[in-house]
């Protein structure tokens, strides 16, 4: 909302610099995006002039050489390009030193060899109109040399305000004036609708209005004007529209816009003679009905859109945009001025459906009070009479329940609630003052105030809490408020175990050189094929977005691998060698359906990594992570469509039976190639499941009183026997005294038979109550060797 | 014989003193004290001497042997010291060369690092951390947060819909409701997480991250909100910071305020012609929205112990991206999602 300060000051003029006013508004809840300047600068150089003579330029057909009286008998030669300039005209002159609306600074110049001391101005050069065709001709009573600023609104600061959706009353200059009054205490002048030249007798306006859709149009008012002369608006009005960012059109249309900008009530002017059948009906559209709107677009509407129609069909989309059939035109002489109230939700829905937002719909969709319709009529009537030569047809059409608005709400504001919620002492009389300045009425009660809500705040202020907000913002939530901390009875800030472990898991990878990335939750649908996911793969069960930004972001990801591959490729394409990367974030798996009792999709926090090298490189990181979390992980040969089938494993935790919580392996060469990557390996785990299995509180184990006894064996088995199977057999045979067994070397080659593998295994024996000797361990060792021989065909090597 | 012993002593002492290295000293030891050397032979042959010579000879030879042993030990230590000196000199390296092997170092993403930093501040202030679903119901995302049926945030233009009743959450606030359903007051929580809005331009990405805060008790005030956010702002942006509360409007808080933090850039360090990149010379930077929890929100969870007449609280929500970018001078939001290694290496 652009508010010209010059206009605002007509209703409330705080004795403050504009910057300070803006700060006061901002600190009381009216956000000021910026302060702009509209119009010319260096006002002292703009004066009224009189053209004494205007002669053809000797060397230029389209230029005239004028001698202009610029006051005090001083005569200036000005070369002028306007076709209409003529001797005797009173004109607006910019002298050298002036700064024009577009920022250019005027200097003494020579035009085709002749000196020119300034410019005779057109409207657009002053920023008070869009006309550039000719010189602006002023009233002859003006004295040459008088300051132009005294005649025309040449210059104003403009407040660019961000009005929050609860305050449609501030979408008009007078509403902002009320805020300025409340924020500064400066006097608020009477509202511009206090004096209404209109009447309310029952006379015939020459048109009938029928409101069929009462629910969508609670109030419809209209007044009729005859003898209207369509023409340009006066400069002051055009200047204000321009400063508000609107283009002047003609006096009647300009009046509707002006009234809306002042009162927040949108208006619409019909050419009364173009209303077919002298009858307007406000009704729901029939599905598929078409309306040609003011912007010349044909719009097809559904049965919930509210139309204004005459006997020839729809003329307007109520509250959103007028139609071009009954629009005011240059030959219009009779005008029907409409001011109505529309159902906010329906306007909002209509505007969304049609993709059509107008100044009117932006106001109606926030909910205007029905009382405001007549405010608008009062101001419009006054201007129609003043500016268009119109005569007013006595009487006002006023249809609908909105013409009998509800009783104003009276709310109790308890002193102790004010203080208790804000944490600062505010007296009852202070509260009353703030509320009265905003237009609320207050009455003393034993425990506080009874507060009557004015109509324009009816939708916004409905509860005690809303009143406290009004008091708080005007009292000063910033300057007047102490800074205290909550008493936080018994509240202790601590990470939940899962949160602590998630951090630990990330830190382990970072500590080993991996960089964390943050990928997109969105997946392009084509990615499933690129990852070679089979038709029934559970990862194809995406949460699908109905309205994605683009088709490429229609799916929610079911794996982190896509993000990781994308980032790896992004960096490779920029010449950055692949380093290990990981992501710690959610994946989303759809369920069968979402109903009103709403089953949400499955989400879990996943952790995935992509590293240069092979499956063992990836597994090394993963094992480090699992060890850090004190989770026993096991690995079983298993394939995933995007992994190398012979070089991948399922990650499992627990036993009887183990739960699969992820995968690790070489990325399938076809997938790597698709992402332009060399050999890479990856893993992904369900971090929620892993963290849930972590041992949170390790219990002390005595590992020092009785030293352990270590022994290595090398065992030769068929190369098809997994090391994990060998270790299982070793552990089973080793019994309680075997504390630990792990493979530390693998050999295949000349020294053993083809198709066989030698595994070097480190055995650690320990007893809780004594120091073990060879005598204790030798039988166990024999038992282990025997078991390996029997179960797995293993033979002791060397 | 004692004559010979004295000669040996003089000869050996001279040689030992002159020995130039440990190896030579060892040769001398073998020559004078070794199994086949003369002096040990004399001692072994004592028994063959006439009885009257045995005493003096044995005594002299032993004395000389002990003296020489002492001398060798002493000389050995001298020599070793010198040799170590030499060794140390030879060992000199160029310590400006890099460590070997180089230890790889990864980094947390700036968003994670910033999130944890903010989390830690609020942990210190007594808040716990809760998380909620990113795919959320319209009920929790809008209805129970007092969004009017026509609130523009509900538009399909602004919000991602999965079905008519399910959206990608547009803020972390729905977890306020879920948390209150799960636990009676007092409640001190922050809720970090990923959120989604249909925006994509220089200052918006369709996915971003927020941290929500919620404190509910019998006597929480707007002044408590101000104090809490002041503590936060100082922890994150520096101990000299001030906060400024500006009244605003949010559907689920009443009163609502936007919070600015005083600019943390050194304003005299740049020529006045150049505007401050952080505050545009206003001295203040907006960092979050907040307010007192609207009674309507409590009425949605009244049955869980949240009677709007008896309890009150504050809530706030901030963008992690914004905090990170302000603090580290990151000029473009999209850098955070490019994941260029040269960007990642700079933070975390
Ligand atoms: Zn600054």
GROMACS .gro file of N, CA, C and O in nm, chain B residues 33 39 61-71:
model
   52
  831UNK      N    1   9.127  -5.471   2.817
  831UNK     CA    2   9.052  -5.541   2.921
  831UNK      C    3   8.984  -5.667   2.870
  831UNK      O    4   8.919  -5.739   2.946
  837UNK      N    5   9.638  -5.732   3.062
  837UNK     CA    6   9.607  -5.709   3.204
  837UNK      C    7   9.523  -5.822   3.263
  837UNK      O    8   9.559  -5.875   3.369
  859UNK      N    9   9.721  -5.461   3.964
  859UNK     CA   10   9.649  -5.493   3.841
  859UNK      C   11   9.500  -5.463   3.855
  859UNK      O   12   9.436  -5.407   3.766
  860UNK      N   13   9.443  -5.500   3.972
  860UNK     CA   14   9.301  -5.471   3.993
  860UNK      C   15   9.271  -5.322   3.993
  860UNK      O   16   9.170  -5.277   3.938
  861UNK      N   17   9.362  -5.251   4.061
  861UNK     CA   18   9.342  -5.105   4.062
  861UNK      C   19   9.340  -5.049   3.920
  861UNK      O   20   9.254  -4.969   3.882
  862UNK      N   21   9.438  -5.096   3.842
  862UNK     CA   22   9.446  -5.044   3.705
  862UNK      C   23   9.322  -5.085   3.626
  862UNK      O   24   9.262  -5.005   3.554
  863UNK      N   25   9.280  -5.209   3.647
  863UNK     CA   26   9.163  -5.253   3.572
  863UNK      C   27   9.041  -5.166   3.606
  863UNK      O   28   8.970  -5.116   3.519
  864UNK      N   29   9.023  -5.143   3.736
  864UNK     CA   30   8.908  -5.060   3.776
  864UNK      C   31   8.921  -4.919   3.722
  864UNK      O   32   8.823  -4.858   3.675
  865UNK      N   33   9.044  -4.867   3.729
  865UNK     CA   34   9.064  -4.731   3.681
  865UNK      C   35   9.031  -4.722   3.532
  865UNK      O   36   8.963  -4.629   3.487
  866UNK      N   37   9.080  -4.824   3.458
  866UNK     CA   38   9.056  -4.820   3.313
  866UNK      C   39   8.907  -4.835   3.282
  866UNK      O   40   8.852  -4.768   3.195
  867UNK      N   41   8.844  -4.926   3.357
  867UNK     CA   42   8.699  -4.943   3.334
  867UNK      C   43   8.626  -4.812   3.358
  867UNK      O   44   8.541  -4.770   3.278
  868UNK      N   45   8.663  -4.747   3.467
  868UNK     CA   46   8.599  -4.619   3.496
  868UNK      C   47   8.626  -4.518   3.387
  868UNK      O   48   8.536  -4.445   3.343
  869UNK      N   49   8.750  -4.518   3.343
  869UNK     CA   50   8.789  -4.421   3.241
  869UNK      C   51   8.714  -4.446   3.110
  869UNK      O   52   8.664  -4.354   3.045
   0.00000   0.00000   0.00000
